[in-house]
């Protein structure tokens, strides 16, 4: 064969191959754009590389924060945050590396956006889960720290000597540790942001997605965005997104990844009569405990099904066996308040048989013999106050949540953690969560009828305005709320001044007193779920005291600002100190009034007068049984009306608190040093009652050392005689006075 004929043969072969290749590509492109039978209509697929998700146009898209659409939509947000500095889930980076923002917002409805987020989470890590055991320890001997120090040593050394002077090697080492701490804290913040972002989105997408109000709101939200975006390309799935069908394994398996600490079994609900229920009983008024409930057959999560089974109103608390006497007193008081709502006592550790018997006896025995103080209030309470068995009997339920928690995570709910389990697993739609030593001075129904609760479905109360926190703590916590992109994608609001301007974020250490919280599950279930989980994170829990602030922060971190905090700070309630015991430098009584008590009181901001509830029982000292009286009588700083001997202290501490006045101290975040001997701050802690005694002052400051008036005024409340008599009666009921 000649060279020329061989060349023609080779050319013909190449032409055939090229023609076949072009035909194949054409066939593939046609197949690509045929309607898919397994994906929603707004999705189409693309043939991107399986190993690495890249934009369809093969160009690196700029940061989504710079997108004009984001800027446009951010302008609509109330109190917009700084896009450049706020933190967000890294899943968004992956989504918007592959998709133009306008294509997502214009083509995907709310449910499709949910699926897109979690598809990309699976693409990033097939084995992802929200791990409650995430550790936030800093180990300075760890290889990571040594590498960090080696990498930045010269840079930090130069900065240290330039800014601080001196050549102390130990100080330099501490400086490097501070730098490492800051770097690790930033890592910790991002870790928590990833966790909370996914938690918020999952809850809204798959737990409360059947809420009619939410459905209408998200539909309106998506439609409004579509009208704002005039031009947008079609949304095209990446190959990895298309191949990630996370729903095929079932929603329960998916939910396990978000809530690995749940066993996905219901708690055990035991009525005082012995009747036992393995899912929430029907407690709506008039239906009885065996009322029938419709069961949804829709595709829903465990938590969604549980939420929908909860019903009625009631009181919720948790307690150990050792507090049985306190809870007996509480039940007696609820009878005196004519409570008609069921009471659920929720526990992780089972209560003993003896404890249950005492509680049932307190709730169900006839209560006919009343203290003598009843005579003074009988007319006020009405002729129908007493029934055939005396004070009304109470419906007690015991709720065991142990089987609802995965055994590997049961240590996550020790101590205060029981309260979070009680918040989630009580069976009420609306409930008042109380501590076992909470003393209500109004009927439970009164709290449900408070106007601000009815408007918001979440009512909280303030603590004493007594201590300050580090400003760094405040900045850390502010960064954990929803990001702008959460709001734009999922209509999860960012934190606004409604939350950020509160004294908590202005360095006030104690803000919320969580001894009584009123909640509507149907409105705030997602926030309740966030509250239960932020306790897992030591960088958060280490910055607050116990459970108090976590209720408020759970709402803020969830982007849920439909809550109300009673605007008045806690008061000190009891009796005013004799003015002759408080003399100034001129040996004359001070202008301020003092009220020392171990009981914070909570006064309605509707009238600035009505006392709603108090903490720490109703005896003068809630810890009378464990006080070291030999020490108490040596303090000699107060209680001067008592003989300074152990027997007198014991009798006083165990006696009922007599409420005649209340003082809400003023607070402006400053210390008011003055030359008049007046208090410099609103609260002063004393050693009495094991350090639980606090003195409050209605006036703070006077004349500064510079001769300027720095006086600020709080509130001094005097209760009328009939109110004092009513408080005395309730106190006698609680303590057991005859």
Steps between C-alpha positions, in 0.01 A plus 500: 500500500636842407573766761221713350236225533609431859455870576148495352409194707626666819305818418182301438543318834544831685190645333293199609622529860431874511153455349419228758627718786289800389193277468557358846532846650183613324312194627624559857402868488149408385466243778623756751213735441221243484256538792610297801252262657681483836577865570277803547412696189724796574808275511703376206827311510847576374804289423749666733799298618396254774806566714483878514196724481576796274281769347326389183663782307841385632563853638570567867203696630576787738408479868123492535527790745602724208205402284271796414194284573623442855562873543151573368326254729711593800369855475153364578613341826437677827824602678722338235828363632847543349525249216878508497548406865200279580545124506298249300485130426766385253228306317396830342850545357468166325151573371590838356826377354286296265184707461424861436297645784232628266449150358443358849269773624297531179447132427487315831212505743560468874499119511740477207739740673489274805588198290778692324664592831502145632605348168807719515560405862503135392723583204752659736491207743297183454550422872405836649306534825447768763716361778412603859842367607691762301793606717622858541806444717826682436813288558823699494711185472304388202681478169264757350608763753868424446453535125308827548774639723776398259319647200427840660786533750700771325185697412366489857840573651533815292144611589554428869819704533364782282176541696588393852871561542718298734664170431337262748496157336214383725286799396572423135389140554176625656451740208529212253253301706255790482538503123441126485197534727355761266564285194341197666205706619436603140511132405260420783259773391497366145445144625199613702371710210514194272308298760235762576449592134425142403284451810290811426453410136411136571245601762330751275514273194398167649364544856263797483443484124137405560427817695237692303633841602852402392379354170318821406791718615765309301281489190454876515873542570604299192248671271616842616859413414401382154338835425819681606728298272421606146734270309645165600645191328344158547610303802723209398593230749856381520554131443588442865184677615292293260655176622447587868156371588513538877126451541506148361615362836199655673457814704568319828853405395553857386365634829738272694790698356365826640384353831732206577426547870135402452392135516187587299279341763236690694531561873284306742203700635363368830183645653485512880231231485746256342372528142797496263536644149777442249432817304360841602159463670208718399474773763281755327221624724194278493648216294627281783829313503382234258376739232564391143754682293527496125826356373670662204610264226707760325874472447622677814786493748488349848518844659228633272271212592575549868429874477167435333395256773563751780185670622339703774649726767684414817783548746838333456789447740785262570626390841726254685373282784680723749270794413176315570405717800543817293276362225240391756492863615467613139202268444332632814547856373355410158195365679468829688526684166211283372709362216299285258780412257685166499855487637772293333814411694760407239807302599793318347576304817184326629344629819471257789168341596502689831551833323210434264278400790575824685424707191175317425391537863572875486296527179205271573434497875225720637636842597244646735701636793639841405739731688359775721612759246216377274251688718641833381468412130186284493283788383746589225524139376122459475232271640569227242871477586465167684341189351376181672861383553634842579758635255479354147691180430780497245561275200859376520688327220845341517692513172806276460723616215787250542387281211470806272875569518764288328706327768827637360391859567319475832781680683424812294192575708626499855408768753343793311471278192192333648318827452564497126361147475194616694460786251492267202333186633211627707182429306341847509454736208518793742677475832652684794846361575593556865775407743397285793556794740305751290216669688212621284292780651246506220308204359664319205218613269594860584838452328343359184277809488783754523465715189861472386491122528185485290667722238828305481457154652820540704531686830815527712604700805814688599752417770673730747708768324805411704805377309697585188644282227803548276432691180683225309231256612230725356673528163553124488132428561380761251680314222294184544171632367365444148691649209359722227514208257285293740241773483517532122488126432267377775327803650679444831528852647833638615536635852385860514526771762198340666744240635841662464408819686401308813713543814626143461706608200609812687703300753220420748586150625160404643214593268234226499360328807374171359312389812179564306469502120173490304519339154278405208644190330310547175656844450849443642586131470808570289635743759438243773707250302785750468484575874545130574816475289704813570566357845726246323756767411744596775594831328134601553417333832820632660384857434165468679379375836310172482191499283395861558621678189470201269125549463548854373805407289320204344241739359764750384721233337195358323411838349175491698436844647133439561557482875444739789709566809324678786676838497537538877808353661458267794405658832597419855182418693434496874541772764693827483804539722448734795642840386671539840719203411634687195660830592714717276823689583289766674337235725165560331294236315599457138267622229485156339286215628637146539320166475700183569359163398598165354200517265506675162149614411352560156260788454272551202606778266133549410443696821839508676338361813354149471731237648483199266744252650811463714798262513637280777191377676298692758706459818733786597796279406444215257815330632402509868562125538863512386621838629795505741340716768818522704646703213185694412480665843856634469450713188348794692421700186120468499197336662552734793136462602578139601673379817839389372471135602455177305146420616371843398663469157359149450149611587519807276651314204227232513214747543282624211623802307285806570477722194423863576712676238702447187797694363608493136843665500602742226760383249701687240812284479710740709637505854385816678780590740380772737599684819160470669529135601223399262526166316718504188304225323146365516576160650734391779554133585516395867620183671171415670304192390815342355569810291157507339399825669507810280420855604332729247492881503243733350757780459858462381763773517480850637777757470820400320848590623496775234186652653265380225166332568518141374183373664266261313158388617346153502157388622373454854168315513277484806229236503151569628373325811283252306799410281720447804234276653477296180879458486496389865231241427688356202824496701332314786357246255845445346688472830226301670411746775182429691 
